[in-house]
mmCIF file of C-alpha atoms in Angstrom:
data_model
loop_
_atom_site.group_PDB
_atom_site.id
_atom_site.type_symbol
_atom_site.label_atom_id
_atom_site.label_comp_id
_atom_site.label_asym_id
_atom_site.label_seq_id
_atom_site.Cartn_x
_atom_site.Cartn_y
_atom_site.Cartn_z
ATOM 1 C CA MET A 1 8.371 -0.182 0.979
ATOM 2 C CA PRO A 2 5.387 -0.298 -1.431
ATOM 3 C CA ASP A 3 2.627 2.286 -1.345
ATOM 4 C CA LYS A 4 -0.067 0.264 0.396
ATOM 5 C CA SER A 5 -1.460 0.751 3.871
ATOM 6 C CA THR A 6 -4.344 0.105 6.152
ATOM 7 C CA THR A 7 -4.779 3.106 8.419
ATOM 8 C CA SER A 8 -2.179 5.465 9.729
ATOM 9 C CA GLU A 9 -2.188 8.860 11.337
ATOM 10 C CA PRO A 10 1.344 9.686 12.448
ATOM 11 C CA PRO A 11 1.812 12.170 15.275
ATOM 12 C CA ALA A 12 3.565 15.523 14.945
ATOM 13 C CA SER A 13 7.327 15.289 14.658
ATOM 14 C CA LYS A 14 9.951 16.766 16.945
ATOM 15 C CA SER A 15 12.435 16.673 14.096
ATOM 16 C CA THR A 16 14.649 19.578 13.204
ATOM 17 C CA GLY A 17 15.028 18.321 9.658
ATOM 18 C CA ALA A 18 11.570 17.018 8.733
ATOM 19 C CA LYS A 19 7.966 17.004 9.798
ATOM 20 C CA SER A 20 5.930 13.927 10.533
ATOM 21 C CA PRO A 21 2.873 13.889 8.274
ATOM 22 C CA ALA A 22 -0.705 13.933 9.413
ATOM 23 C CA VAL A 23 -2.588 11.674 7.054
ATOM 24 C CA THR A 24 -6.056 10.241 6.908
ATOM 25 C CA PRO A 25 -6.730 6.515 6.489
ATOM 26 C CA ASN A 26 -5.741 5.337 3.039
ATOM 27 C CA ALA A 27 -3.944 8.609 2.321
ATOM 28 C CA ALA A 28 -0.812 6.608 1.525
ATOM 29 C CA GLU A 29 -2.549 4.731 -1.261
ATOM 30 C CA SER A 30 -1.440 6.694 -4.288
ATOM 31 C CA SER A 31 -1.923 5.340 -7.790
ATOM 32 C CA THR A 32 0.103 8.031 -9.506
ATOM 33 C CA ALA A 33 3.395 9.753 -8.852
ATOM 34 C CA PRO A 34 3.156 13.342 -7.575
ATOM 35 C CA GLU A 35 3.721 16.264 -9.870
ATOM 36 C CA LYS A 36 7.372 17.168 -10.113
ATOM 37 C CA SER A 37 8.838 20.631 -9.870
ATOM 38 C CA GLY A 38 12.345 21.950 -10.170
ATOM 39 C CA PRO A 39 15.168 20.190 -12.015
ATOM 40 C CA ALA A 40 14.620 16.763 -13.556
ATOM 41 C CA ARG A 41 15.558 14.035 -11.112
ATOM 42 C CA LYS A 42 17.415 10.809 -11.732
ATOM 43 C CA ILE A 43 15.251 7.706 -11.497
ATOM 44 C CA TYR A 44 17.274 4.747 -10.298
ATOM 45 C CA GLN A 45 16.540 1.129 -11.087
ATOM 46 C CA ILE A 46 15.358 -0.709 -7.977
ATOM 47 C CA VAL A 47 17.688 -3.521 -6.946
ATOM 48 C CA LYS A 48 15.803 -6.806 -6.619
ATOM 49 C CA TYR A 49 16.082 -9.609 -4.084
ATOM 50 C CA GLY A 50 19.066 -11.787 -4.836
ATOM 51 C CA ASP A 51 21.544 -8.927 -5.125
ATOM 52 C CA PRO A 52 24.072 -9.274 -2.232
ATOM 53 C CA ILE A 53 23.951 -5.533 -1.490
ATOM 54 C CA LEU A 54 20.482 -5.979 0.016
ATOM 55 C CA GLU A 55 21.745 -8.320 2.699
ATOM 56 C CA LYS A 56 24.792 -6.535 4.044
ATOM 57 C CA PRO A 57 24.963 -3.625 6.515
ATOM 58 C CA SER A 58 25.454 -0.192 4.979
ATOM 59 C CA LYS A 59 28.268 2.205 5.833
ATOM 60 C CA SER A 60 27.675 5.314 7.928
ATOM 61 C CA ILE A 61 27.655 8.638 6.109
ATOM 62 C CA THR A 62 30.269 11.165 7.218
ATOM 63 C CA LYS A 63 30.184 13.638 4.326
ATOM 64 C CA PHE A 64 27.225 16.002 4.178
ATOM 65 C CA ASP A 65 27.254 18.023 0.978
ATOM 66 C CA ALA A 66 25.227 19.020 -2.060
ATOM 67 C CA GLU A 67 25.768 15.577 -3.576
ATOM 68 C CA LEU A 68 24.010 13.952 -0.617
ATOM 69 C CA GLU A 69 21.108 16.394 -0.922
ATOM 70 C CA GLU A 70 20.801 15.584 -4.615
ATOM 71 C CA LEU A 71 20.847 11.877 -3.852
ATOM 72 C CA ALA A 72 18.021 12.274 -1.328
ATOM 73 C CA GLU A 73 15.854 14.088 -3.881
ATOM 74 C CA ASP A 74 16.638 11.461 -6.530
ATOM 75 C CA MET A 75 15.633 8.780 -4.039
ATOM 76 C CA PHE A 76 12.290 10.481 -3.466
ATOM 77 C CA ALA A 77 11.731 10.677 -7.220
ATOM 78 C CA THR A 78 12.650 7.009 -7.612
ATOM 79 C CA MET A 79 10.369 6.030 -4.743
ATOM 80 C CA TYR A 80 7.412 7.971 -6.154
ATOM 81 C CA SER A 81 8.018 6.524 -9.605
ATOM 82 C CA ALA A 82 7.805 3.027 -8.088
ATOM 83 C CA GLN A 83 4.704 4.032 -6.078
ATOM 84 C CA GLY A 84 6.464 3.465 -2.779
ATOM 85 C CA ILE A 85 6.353 5.126 0.615
ATOM 86 C CA GLY A 86 9.909 4.322 1.656
ATOM 87 C CA LEU A 87 13.252 3.648 -0.017
ATOM 88 C CA ALA A 88 16.703 2.856 1.366
ATOM 89 C CA ALA A 89 20.007 3.443 -0.419
ATOM 90 C CA PRO A 90 20.875 -0.273 -0.825
ATOM 91 C CA GLN A 91 17.734 -0.593 -2.946
ATOM 92 C CA ILE A 92 19.366 1.637 -5.562
ATOM 93 C CA GLY A 93 22.735 -0.075 -5.299
ATOM 94 C CA LYS A 94 24.368 2.245 -2.756
ATOM 95 C CA SER A 95 25.571 0.702 0.505
ATOM 96 C CA ILE A 96 25.287 3.859 2.612
ATOM 97 C CA ARG A 97 23.013 4.711 5.524
ATOM 98 C CA ILE A 98 20.368 6.970 4.049
ATOM 99 C CA ALA A 99 16.670 6.317 3.563
ATOM 100 C CA VAL A 100 13.673 8.404 2.538
ATOM 101 C CA VAL A 101 10.089 8.035 3.724
ATOM 102 C CA ASP A 102 6.802 9.649 2.721
ATOM 103 C CA VAL A 103 3.719 7.747 3.856
ATOM 104 C CA THR A 104 1.464 10.083 1.865
ATOM 105 C CA GLY A 105 2.985 8.874 -1.391
ATOM 106 C CA GLY A 106 3.871 12.427 -2.406
ATOM 107 C CA LYS A 107 0.515 14.020 -1.622
ATOM 108 C CA ASN A 108 1.911 16.155 1.187
ATOM 109 C CA PRO A 109 5.299 17.839 0.528
ATOM 110 C CA GLU A 110 5.762 18.380 4.261
ATOM 111 C CA ALA A 111 5.613 14.624 4.843
ATOM 112 C CA LYS A 112 8.994 13.999 3.181
ATOM 113 C CA ILE A 113 11.457 12.596 5.706
ATOM 114 C CA VAL A 114 15.151 11.954 5.106
ATOM 115 C CA LEU A 115 16.944 9.689 7.568
ATOM 116 C CA VAL A 116 20.743 9.689 7.524
ATOM 117 C CA ASN A 117 22.542 7.240 9.839
ATOM 118 C CA PRO A 118 19.247 6.414 11.581
ATOM 119 C CA GLU A 119 18.763 4.168 14.563
ATOM 120 C CA ILE A 120 15.675 3.180 16.508
ATOM 121 C CA ILE A 121 16.153 4.271 20.108
ATOM 122 C CA HIS A 122 12.733 3.329 21.453
ATOM 123 C CA GLY A 123 9.832 1.145 20.465
ATOM 124 C CA GLU A 124 6.578 0.210 22.135
ATOM 125 C CA GLY A 125 3.423 -1.680 21.379
ATOM 126 C CA GLU A 126 3.011 -4.331 18.749
ATOM 127 C CA LYS A 127 1.092 -4.470 15.495
ATOM 128 C CA ARG A 128 0.812 -7.169 12.826
ATOM 129 C CA GLU A 129 0.141 -5.873 9.331
ATOM 130 C CA GLU A 130 0.754 -6.964 5.762
ATOM 131 C CA GLU A 131 4.018 -5.663 4.365
ATOM 132 C CA GLY A 132 5.847 -5.709 1.053
ATOM 133 C CA CYS A 133 9.045 -4.362 -0.464
ATOM 134 C CA LEU A 134 9.967 -2.567 -3.670
ATOM 135 C CA SER A 135 12.936 -4.934 -3.965
ATOM 136 C CA ILE A 136 10.664 -7.978 -3.723
ATOM 137 C CA PRO A 137 7.810 -6.911 -6.019
ATOM 138 C CA GLY A 138 4.645 -8.958 -6.070
ATOM 139 C CA PHE A 139 5.149 -10.602 -2.695
ATOM 140 C CA ARG A 140 3.679 -9.633 0.660
ATOM 141 C CA GLY A 141 3.476 -11.072 4.143
ATOM 142 C CA TYR A 142 2.303 -10.205 7.638
ATOM 143 C CA VAL A 143 5.023 -8.725 9.823
ATOM 144 C CA VAL A 144 4.914 -7.770 13.496
ATOM 145 C CA ARG A 145 6.404 -4.331 14.144
ATOM 146 C CA PRO A 146 6.301 -1.876 17.052
ATOM 147 C CA GLN A 147 3.240 0.367 16.946
ATOM 148 C CA PHE A 148 5.314 3.357 18.059
ATOM 149 C CA VAL A 149 9.014 4.000 17.469
ATOM 150 C CA THR A 150 11.393 6.851 18.102
ATOM 151 C CA VAL A 151 14.232 7.259 15.627
ATOM 152 C CA LYS A 152 17.432 9.207 16.082
ATOM 153 C CA ALA A 153 19.005 10.348 12.813
ATOM 154 C CA GLN A 154 20.693 13.165 10.936
ATOM 155 C CA ASP A 155 19.314 15.262 8.099
ATOM 156 C CA VAL A 156 21.136 15.971 4.831
ATOM 157 C CA LYS A 157 22.945 18.866 6.528
ATOM 158 C CA GLY A 158 24.242 16.595 9.279
ATOM 159 C CA GLN A 159 21.970 18.003 11.975
ATOM 160 C CA GLU A 160 20.805 15.412 14.491
ATOM 161 C CA PHE A 161 17.116 15.042 15.273
ATOM 162 C CA GLU A 162 14.631 12.629 16.768
ATOM 163 C CA ILE A 163 11.304 11.713 15.227
ATOM 164 C CA ARG A 164 8.472 9.580 16.531
ATOM 165 C CA GLY A 165 6.360 7.425 14.257
ATOM 166 C CA GLU A 166 3.085 5.639 14.817
ATOM 167 C CA ASP A 167 1.420 2.775 12.903
ATOM 168 C CA LEU A 168 2.319 3.022 9.185
ATOM 169 C CA LEU A 169 5.040 5.625 9.764
ATOM 170 C CA ALA A 170 6.597 3.460 12.500
ATOM 171 C CA ARG A 171 6.412 0.450 10.179
ATOM 172 C CA ALA A 172 8.082 2.388 7.355
ATOM 173 C CA PHE A 173 10.877 3.533 9.678
ATOM 174 C CA CYS A 174 11.501 -0.041 10.849
ATOM 175 C CA HIS A 175 11.363 -1.434 7.307
ATOM 176 C CA GLU A 176 13.843 1.082 5.875
ATOM 177 C CA ILE A 177 16.257 0.905 8.810
ATOM 178 C CA ASP A 178 16.176 -2.882 8.444
ATOM 179 C CA HIS A 179 17.319 -2.359 4.845
ATOM 180 C CA LEU A 180 20.281 -0.310 6.064
ATOM 181 C CA ASN A 181 21.178 -3.179 8.381
ATOM 182 C CA GLY A 182 20.984 -5.746 5.583
ATOM 183 C CA ILE A 183 17.680 -7.194 6.764
ATOM 184 C CA LEU A 184 14.718 -7.846 4.458
ATOM 185 C CA PHE A 185 11.099 -8.175 5.538
ATOM 186 C CA LEU A 186 11.290 -11.845 4.538
ATOM 187 C CA THR A 187 13.378 -12.405 7.667
ATOM 188 C CA HIS A 188 10.342 -11.576 9.806
ATOM 189 C CA LEU A 189 8.068 -14.111 8.097
ATOM 190 C CA SER A 190 7.558 -17.730 9.107
ATOM 191 C CA MET A 191 10.053 -20.174 7.657
ATOM 192 C CA LEU A 192 7.272 -21.756 5.581
ATOM 193 C CA LYS A 193 6.163 -18.433 4.079
ATOM 194 C CA ARG A 194 9.738 -17.323 3.509
ATOM 195 C CA ASP A 195 10.697 -20.536 1.707
ATOM 196 C CA LEU A 196 7.567 -20.369 -0.440
ATOM 197 C CA ILE A 197 8.435 -16.862 -1.627
ATOM 198 C CA ARG A 198 12.050 -17.831 -2.291
ATOM 199 C CA ARG A 199 10.983 -20.818 -4.391
ATOM 200 C CA LYS A 200 8.643 -18.635 -6.438
ATOM 201 C CA ILE A 201 11.387 -16.068 -7.013
ATOM 202 C CA LYS A 202 13.793 -18.821 -8.052
ATOM 203 C CA LYS A 203 11.230 -19.998 -10.599
ATOM 204 C CA LEU A 204 10.783 -16.442 -11.907
ATOM 205 C CA LYS A 205 14.561 -16.131 -12.308
ATOM 206 C CA LYS A 206 14.690 -19.328 -14.374
ATOM 207 C CA GLN A 207 11.938 -17.924 -16.559
ATOM 208 C CA GLY A 208 13.850 -14.691 -16.993
ATOM 209 C CA GLU A 209 11.091 -12.726 -15.279
ATOM 210 C CA TRP A 210 13.066 -11.515 -12.231
#
């Protein structure tokens, strides 16, 4: 999910593996990637719309090891490099159920959230906001999402936790979990808007620009 928001101030998390960030309006609008520390991370190429992996459900993760932890950190680095606030494994060519979210765009280290095998167990309210996707660059559309969601997931150690998101954080959770289920934000747009975007992408492909 691209790094662009209206306003969002997520509530405190009940997670055992991550904390929900407290951000001010526009805090997720970062124009530069955060400073990196520690070992150099792998930056993956983002898979674009048209690749079949984006539209098929991902497999559950059963092995929790150092390799998974490394993958999560590489996903954060890839997401920051692309100026995003959320990234799911299918977007880097891996059909497994892991996603990372940071609605502060790297400004708050405590805002980093890893979701392994996540599922939304509760949603309430309704909010219509503009949304985009790192796998569909340059295109946006208004999508209705729950204003509040509760997600059940595991962390990279395999520990289960629940986390509640509001506004932008809730939207990011829904967007990334959709990715893990093989659903793109285009699915939530009107047929007219969806077909218009698809035609434009088809034209870009013919021009060798996609």
